Amino acid sequence: MFDRLKKAFSSMVKGLSEKEISEADVDRVFSEMELALLESDVAQETVAHLHDTLRKALVGKRFDKSRDTERIVKDTLKDIMLSIFSSAGSVDVIGRIKDKGKGKEPYIILFLGINGTGKTTTIAKFANMLRKHGISSVIVAGDTHRAGAIEQITEHANRLGVKVIAQRYGADPAAVGRDGVLYARAHRVDAVLIDTAGRMQTSKNLMDEMAKIVRVVKPDLKIFVGDSLAGNDTIMQAKEFQRYTDFNAIILTKSDSDYKGGSALSIVHVTNRPILYLGVGQGYDDLVEFNAREFVEQIVEGNSM
Ligand code: GDP
């Protein structure tokens, strides 16, 4: 996993092994590595950030002969990446749902993202994960546009034995969301998981629709679901959704496939929002917590997970 990215960072470390590192050294290493980083789905602005912060951290410092420059460069790289992840904060979803439940109010989560990223499957995985924590949920079929969307989410919910709230196609998604919240209140359901539309073509209308759902339903948490294989497209989508919905957190799907790793770092850097979970397969149990420290260790030290 992450072979290319690991190789890029390892060449970077090797390229900076002098006892004193000059600005030209850092620039040379980055110009050599830029393509490999971009091909590993590290966004251009994240490459620039790494370049800048590494330059500031290393240039002009004299390293004691007894100290291992390679070690220093690796640790600096890790610190830079960890600070990207820690600046985005974290969200203890389970804790928050349980806290809100003490006031007998359901916790409302809106799932946002473009069709095909795995949003529907992720909602089903999420309901399954909540149940393992003793948390009940209801799923809202909020994509009232795409043919088959209501049936698709209903099928997942039926398999999991989770209640679905749906209306007809063409219905106002904000109204369906409100129905879901009312149902959860009346039946003491802990969490409301709202699916939303994700058509690409009419981006402005879609974003207006998302902004309206947010206003009406007032979700406690807005999760952007992105495809980790879609590289720069995922970053662009995240930016657009952030502008209109100001989402709080991210789930990256398809991290089991040919996942290069760069999108995880980049999406957090660009949005300053944390990744909560990774989708790692098509089954309902294939949702794992994202661990930034493990991720960084893996790509800089080359540890396998
Ligand atoms: P939506 O259009 O965003 O709701 O996407 P779906 O939930 O229908 O998922 C699209 C396809 O991606 C389906 O075939 C899913 O099984 C698959 N998928 C979703 N999440 C993952 C994942 O984490 N790993 C893999 N390998 N496939 C996934």
Short mmCIF file of C-alpha atoms and ligand atoms in Angstrom, two decimals:
data_model
loop_
_atom_site.label_atom_id
_atom_site.label_comp_id
_atom_site.label_asym_id
_atom_site.label_seq_id
_atom_site.Cartn_x
_atom_site.Cartn_y
_atom_site.Cartn_z
CA MET A 1 0.00 0.00 0.00
CA PHE A 2 1.13 3.57 -0.73
CA ASP A 3 4.26 2.26 -2.45
CA ARG A 4 4.75 5.21 -4.72
CA LEU A 5 4.20 7.75 -1.97
CA LYS A 6 6.54 5.91 0.39
CA LYS A 7 9.16 5.86 -2.34
CA ALA A 8 8.75 9.58 -2.99
CA PHE A 9 9.24 10.43 0.67
CA SER A 10 12.12 8.06 1.03
CA SER A 11 13.90 9.64 -1.98
CA MET A 12 13.19 13.03 -0.46
CA VAL A 13 14.83 12.00 2.80
CA LYS A 14 17.83 10.54 0.97
CA GLY A 15 18.17 13.68 -1.13
CA LEU A 16 18.48 15.74 2.04
CA SER A 17 21.18 13.91 3.87
CA GLU A 18 23.81 16.66 4.03
CA LYS A 19 24.94 17.98 7.38
CA GLU A 20 23.67 21.34 6.34
CA ILE A 21 20.65 21.67 4.09
CA SER A 22 20.42 24.60 1.71
CA GLU A 23 17.38 26.12 0.08
CA ALA A 24 18.66 24.79 -3.24
CA ASP A 25 18.73 21.25 -1.80
CA VAL A 26 15.09 21.43 -0.75
CA ASP A 27 14.08 22.97 -4.10
CA ARG A 28 15.98 20.30 -6.03
CA VAL A 29 14.42 17.47 -4.06
CA PHE A 30 10.95 18.90 -4.57
CA SER A 31 11.38 19.43 -8.25
CA GLU A 32 12.49 15.79 -8.52
CA MET A 33 9.66 14.52 -6.35
CA GLU A 34 6.81 16.71 -7.51
CA LEU A 35 5.57 14.37 -10.20
CA ALA A 36 5.65 11.32 -7.93
CA LEU A 37 3.72 13.22 -5.26
CA LEU A 38 1.13 14.47 -7.74
CA GLU A 39 0.79 10.97 -9.18
CA SER A 40 0.17 9.69 -5.67
CA ASP A 41 -2.79 12.10 -5.48
CA VAL A 42 -1.10 14.73 -3.34
CA ALA A 43 -2.77 17.99 -4.41
CA GLN A 44 -0.67 20.77 -5.89
CA GLU A 45 -1.32 23.09 -2.95
CA THR A 46 -0.38 20.37 -0.48
CA VAL A 47 2.88 19.75 -2.34
CA ALA A 48 3.56 23.49 -2.11
CA HIS A 49 2.78 23.46 1.61
CA LEU A 50 5.13 20.54 2.26
CA HIS A 51 7.82 22.28 0.23
CA ASP A 52 7.43 25.55 2.11
CA THR A 53 7.26 24.16 5.61
CA LEU A 54 10.14 21.76 5.02
CA ARG A 55 12.24 24.63 3.72
CA LYS A 56 11.45 26.74 6.76
CA ALA A 57 12.14 23.89 9.14
CA LEU A 58 15.44 22.71 7.68
CA VAL A 59 17.26 25.34 5.67
CA GLY A 60 20.22 26.98 7.32
CA LYS A 61 20.26 24.63 10.30
CA ARG A 62 23.53 22.92 11.03
CA PHE A 63 23.19 19.33 12.01
CA ASP A 64 25.62 17.91 14.45
CA LYS A 65 27.81 15.20 12.92
CA SER A 66 26.65 12.82 15.59
CA ARG A 67 23.05 13.31 14.52
CA ASP A 68 21.47 11.46 11.72
CA THR A 69 20.23 13.99 9.16
CA GLU A 70 17.98 11.37 7.59
CA ARG A 71 16.27 10.90 10.95
CA ILE A 72 15.80 14.66 11.31
CA VAL A 73 14.27 15.00 7.84
CA LYS A 74 11.92 12.07 8.47
CA ASP A 75 10.81 13.45 11.82
CA THR A 76 10.30 16.89 10.32
CA LEU A 77 8.18 15.45 7.51
CA LYS A 78 6.12 13.50 10.02
CA ASP A 79 5.63 16.61 12.18
CA ILE A 80 4.47 18.63 9.17
CA MET A 81 1.95 15.99 8.17
CA LEU A 82 0.75 15.36 11.70
CA SER A 83 0.20 19.07 12.18
CA ILE A 84 -2.01 19.07 9.06
CA PHE A 85 -4.10 16.30 10.61
CA SER A 86 -4.19 17.75 14.11
CA SER A 87 -5.10 21.22 12.91
CA ALA A 88 -8.26 19.67 11.40
CA GLY A 89 -9.28 18.44 14.87
CA SER A 90 -11.35 15.34 15.45
CA VAL A 91 -14.95 14.35 16.06
CA ASP A 92 -15.97 11.65 18.50
CA VAL A 93 -19.20 10.76 16.74
CA ILE A 94 -20.18 7.94 19.08
CA GLY A 95 -19.61 10.15 22.14
CA ARG A 96 -21.58 13.00 20.62
CA ILE A 97 -24.55 10.80 19.70
CA LYS A 98 -24.65 9.37 23.20
CA ASP A 99 -24.39 12.83 24.76
CA LYS A 100 -27.25 14.19 22.70
CA GLY A 101 -29.30 11.10 23.53
CA LYS A 102 -29.16 12.03 27.22
CA GLY A 103 -31.39 14.98 26.31
CA LYS A 104 -33.70 12.54 24.47
CA GLU A 105 -32.92 14.20 21.17
CA PRO A 106 -31.81 12.32 18.04
CA TYR A 107 -28.41 13.16 16.57
CA ILE A 108 -28.73 14.20 12.95
CA ILE A 109 -26.06 13.37 10.39
CA LEU A 110 -26.17 14.56 6.79
CA PHE A 111 -24.09 12.65 4.25
CA LEU A 112 -22.89 14.71 1.29
CA GLY A 113 -21.06 13.83 -1.90
CA ILE A 114 -21.19 13.08 -5.58
CA ASN A 115 -22.97 9.97 -6.94
CA GLY A 116 -20.82 6.91 -7.28
CA THR A 117 -18.43 7.78 -4.48
CA GLY A 118 -20.03 5.14 -2.25
CA LYS A 119 -22.29 7.40 -0.20
CA THR A 120 -25.24 5.00 -0.02
CA THR A 121 -23.06 2.06 0.96
CA THR A 122 -21.27 4.23 3.52
CA ILE A 123 -24.56 5.17 5.19
CA ALA A 124 -25.44 1.48 5.48
CA LYS A 125 -21.98 0.73 6.94
CA PHE A 126 -22.44 3.63 9.33
CA ALA A 127 -25.81 2.34 10.58
CA ASN A 128 -24.21 -1.07 11.07
CA MET A 129 -21.28 0.44 12.99
CA LEU A 130 -23.64 2.47 15.21
CA ARG A 131 -25.62 -0.63 16.05
CA LYS A 132 -22.43 -2.32 17.24
CA HIS A 133 -22.10 0.58 19.68
CA GLY A 134 -25.68 0.07 20.86
CA ILE A 135 -26.94 3.10 18.94
CA SER A 136 -30.19 2.88 16.96
CA SER A 137 -30.65 4.77 13.71
CA VAL A 138 -33.13 5.60 11.00
CA ILE A 139 -32.07 6.20 7.40
CA VAL A 140 -33.62 9.00 5.36
CA ALA A 141 -33.83 8.50 1.58
CA GLY A 142 -32.97 12.10 0.80
CA ASP A 143 -31.87 11.56 -2.79
CA THR A 144 -35.26 12.04 -4.41
CA HIS A 145 -33.78 12.69 -7.87
CA ARG A 146 -31.73 9.74 -9.07
CA ALA A 147 -33.81 6.87 -10.43
CA GLY A 148 -33.36 3.87 -8.18
CA ALA A 149 -31.81 5.80 -5.30
CA ILE A 150 -34.74 5.25 -2.92
CA GLU A 151 -34.93 1.53 -3.71
CA GLN A 152 -31.15 1.17 -3.34
CA ILE A 153 -30.98 2.69 0.12
CA THR A 154 -34.16 0.86 1.16
CA GLU A 155 -32.58 -2.44 0.16
CA HIS A 156 -29.50 -1.76 2.31
CA ALA A 157 -31.70 -0.71 5.23
CA ASN A 158 -33.89 -3.79 4.91
CA ARG A 159 -30.86 -6.05 4.93
CA LEU A 160 -29.67 -4.35 8.09
CA GLY A 161 -33.13 -4.20 9.66
CA VAL A 162 -33.02 -0.40 9.86
CA LYS A 163 -36.12 1.76 9.32
CA VAL A 164 -36.18 3.97 6.20
CA ILE A 165 -38.07 7.22 5.83
CA ALA A 166 -38.86 7.96 2.19
CA GLN A 167 -41.29 9.92 0.06
CA ARG A 168 -41.91 9.82 -3.66
CA TYR A 169 -39.34 10.85 -6.30
CA GLY A 170 -39.33 14.61 -6.85
CA ALA A 171 -40.25 15.31 -3.21
CA ASP A 172 -38.40 18.08 -1.38
CA PRO A 173 -35.39 16.39 0.28
CA ALA A 174 -35.50 18.90 3.13
CA ALA A 175 -39.07 17.78 3.89
CA VAL A 176 -38.07 14.10 3.83
CA GLY A 177 -35.21 14.95 6.20
CA ARG A 178 -37.64 16.67 8.54
CA ASP A 179 -39.90 13.58 8.47
CA GLY A 180 -36.91 11.48 9.49
CA VAL A 181 -36.16 13.74 12.44
CA LEU A 182 -39.81 13.71 13.57
CA TYR A 183 -39.89 9.91 13.30
CA ALA A 184 -36.72 9.59 15.36
CA ARG A 185 -38.10 11.90 18.06
CA ALA A 186 -41.39 10.05 18.24
CA HIS A 187 -39.75 6.61 18.37
CA ARG A 188 -36.73 7.50 20.49
CA VAL A 189 -34.26 6.59 17.75
CA ASP A 190 -30.73 7.76 18.59
CA ALA A 191 -29.46 8.88 15.19
CA VAL A 192 -30.88 10.10 11.88
CA LEU A 193 -28.71 9.31 8.85
CA ILE A 194 -29.72 11.40 5.86
CA ASP A 195 -28.73 10.45 2.32
CA THR A 196 -28.61 13.32 -0.18
CA ALA A 197 -28.50 13.73 -3.92
CA GLY A 198 -25.15 13.86 -5.68
CA ARG A 199 -25.76 14.55 -9.34
CA MET A 200 -22.82 16.16 -11.06
CA GLN A 201 -24.42 18.00 -13.94
CA THR A 202 -26.26 20.83 -12.26
CA SER A 203 -23.77 21.64 -9.62
CA LYS A 204 -25.27 25.01 -8.65
CA ASN A 205 -28.77 23.56 -8.14
CA LEU A 206 -27.34 20.67 -6.19
CA MET A 207 -25.43 22.99 -3.90
CA ASP A 208 -28.51 25.17 -3.37
CA GLU A 209 -30.47 22.05 -2.49
CA MET A 210 -27.79 20.96 0.00
CA ALA A 211 -27.71 24.40 1.57
CA LYS A 212 -31.51 24.25 1.98
CA ILE A 213 -31.43 20.83 3.65
CA VAL A 214 -28.82 22.15 6.06
CA ARG A 215 -31.04 25.14 6.91
CA VAL A 216 -34.18 23.07 7.41
CA VAL A 217 -32.82 19.96 9.12
CA LYS A 218 -30.05 21.65 11.14
CA PRO A 219 -27.81 18.60 11.24
CA ASP A 220 -25.46 18.04 14.17
CA LEU A 221 -22.84 16.74 11.79
CA LYS A 222 -22.26 17.04 8.05
CA ILE A 223 -20.03 14.37 6.60
CA PHE A 224 -18.53 14.67 3.14
CA VAL A 225 -18.10 11.27 1.49
CA GLY A 226 -15.27 11.23 -1.04
CA ASP A 227 -13.79 8.56 -3.28
CA SER A 228 -10.14 8.10 -2.42
CA LEU A 229 -9.46 6.82 -5.93
CA ALA A 230 -10.77 9.93 -7.67
CA GLY A 231 -7.72 12.03 -6.78
CA ASN A 232 -8.00 15.66 -7.67
CA ASP A 233 -11.71 15.37 -8.53
CA THR A 234 -12.41 14.46 -4.92
CA ILE A 235 -10.48 17.50 -3.70
CA MET A 236 -12.41 19.79 -6.08
CA GLN A 237 -15.74 18.29 -4.98
CA ALA A 238 -14.80 18.67 -1.32
CA LYS A 239 -13.99 22.35 -1.85
CA GLU A 240 -17.32 22.95 -3.59
CA PHE A 241 -19.34 21.16 -0.90
CA GLN A 242 -17.41 22.98 1.80
CA ARG A 243 -18.27 26.32 0.28
CA TYR A 244 -22.00 25.59 0.34
CA THR A 245 -22.43 23.33 3.35
CA ASP A 246 -19.37 23.90 5.55
CA PHE A 247 -19.20 20.18 6.36
CA ASN A 248 -17.49 19.04 9.58
CA ALA A 249 -15.83 15.78 8.70
CA ILE A 250 -14.89 13.36 5.95
CA ILE A 251 -15.19 9.68 5.11
CA LEU A 252 -12.95 8.42 2.31
CA THR A 253 -14.28 5.36 0.51
CA LYS A 254 -12.57 2.68 -1.57
CA SER A 255 -9.36 2.87 0.43
CA ASP A 256 -8.98 -0.87 -0.06
CA SER A 257 -8.47 -0.60 -3.81
CA ASP A 258 -5.61 1.06 -5.63
CA TYR A 259 -5.36 3.75 -3.00
CA LYS A 260 -2.26 5.90 -3.31
CA GLY A 261 -2.60 7.76 -0.02
CA GLY A 262 -2.13 11.30 -1.24
CA SER A 263 -5.84 12.13 -1.22
CA ALA A 264 -6.11 11.56 2.53
CA LEU A 265 -3.38 14.07 3.28
CA SER A 266 -4.58 16.54 0.67
CA ILE A 267 -8.27 16.56 1.50
CA VAL A 268 -7.49 17.29 5.15
CA HIS A 269 -4.96 19.97 4.23
CA VAL A 270 -7.26 21.67 1.73
CA THR A 271 -10.47 21.57 3.81
CA ASN A 272 -9.00 21.56 7.32
CA ARG A 273 -11.57 18.92 8.26
CA PRO A 274 -10.76 15.53 9.78
CA ILE A 275 -11.19 12.14 8.14
CA LEU A 276 -13.23 10.03 10.54
CA TYR A 277 -13.45 6.71 8.75
CA LEU A 278 -12.15 4.92 5.69
CA GLY A 279 -14.30 2.63 3.57
CA VAL A 280 -12.25 -0.50 2.94
CA GLY A 281 -14.57 -2.76 0.97
CA GLN A 282 -18.11 -3.41 -0.13
CA GLY A 283 -19.33 -5.24 2.97
CA TYR A 284 -21.17 -3.60 5.87
CA ASP A 285 -18.26 -4.21 8.23
CA ASP A 286 -15.78 -2.52 5.89
CA LEU A 287 -15.60 0.81 7.67
CA VAL A 288 -12.55 1.50 9.83
CA GLU A 289 -11.53 4.46 11.93
CA PHE A 290 -8.88 6.62 10.29
CA ASN A 291 -5.70 6.84 12.29
CA ALA A 292 -3.55 9.78 11.18
CA ARG A 293 -0.49 8.73 13.19
CA GLU A 294 -0.48 5.25 11.67
CA PHE A 295 -0.96 6.72 8.20
CA VAL A 296 1.98 9.12 8.58
CA GLU A 297 4.23 6.44 10.10
CA GLN A 298 3.40 4.19 7.21
CA ILE A 299 4.24 6.62 4.44
CA VAL A 300 7.35 8.14 6.01
CA GLU A 301 8.86 5.12 7.74
CA GLY A 302 7.58 2.67 5.15
CA ASN A 303 5.84 0.52 7.78
CA SER A 304 3.17 -1.70 6.38
CA MET A 305 -0.20 -1.64 8.12
P1 GDP B 1 -23.32 6.32 -4.32
O1 GDP B 1 -23.79 6.56 -5.71
O2 GDP B 1 -22.33 7.35 -3.90
O3 GDP B 1 -24.40 6.14 -3.33
O4 GDP B 1 -22.45 4.98 -4.39
P2 GDP B 1 -22.75 3.50 -3.91
O5 GDP B 1 -22.89 3.42 -2.44
O6 GDP B 1 -23.85 2.94 -4.73
O7 GDP B 1 -21.36 2.82 -4.29
C1 GDP B 1 -20.87 2.76 -5.60
C2 GDP B 1 -20.02 1.49 -5.74
O8 GDP B 1 -18.86 1.60 -4.93
C3 GDP B 1 -20.76 0.23 -5.25
O9 GDP B 1 -20.44 -0.82 -6.12
C4 GDP B 1 -20.16 -0.01 -3.87
O10 GDP B 1 -20.19 -1.37 -3.50
C5 GDP B 1 -18.75 0.47 -4.08
N1 GDP B 1 -18.11 0.89 -2.81
C6 GDP B 1 -18.57 1.75 -1.88
N2 GDP B 1 -17.68 1.90 -0.89
C7 GDP B 1 -16.62 1.11 -1.17
C8 GDP B 1 -15.37 0.82 -0.53
O11 GDP B 1 -15.02 1.34 0.55
N3 GDP B 1 -14.54 -0.06 -1.16
C9 GDP B 1 -14.88 -0.65 -2.36
N4 GDP B 1 -14.01 -1.49 -2.90
N5 GDP B 1 -16.03 -0.40 -2.98
C10 GDP B 1 -16.90 0.46 -2.41
#
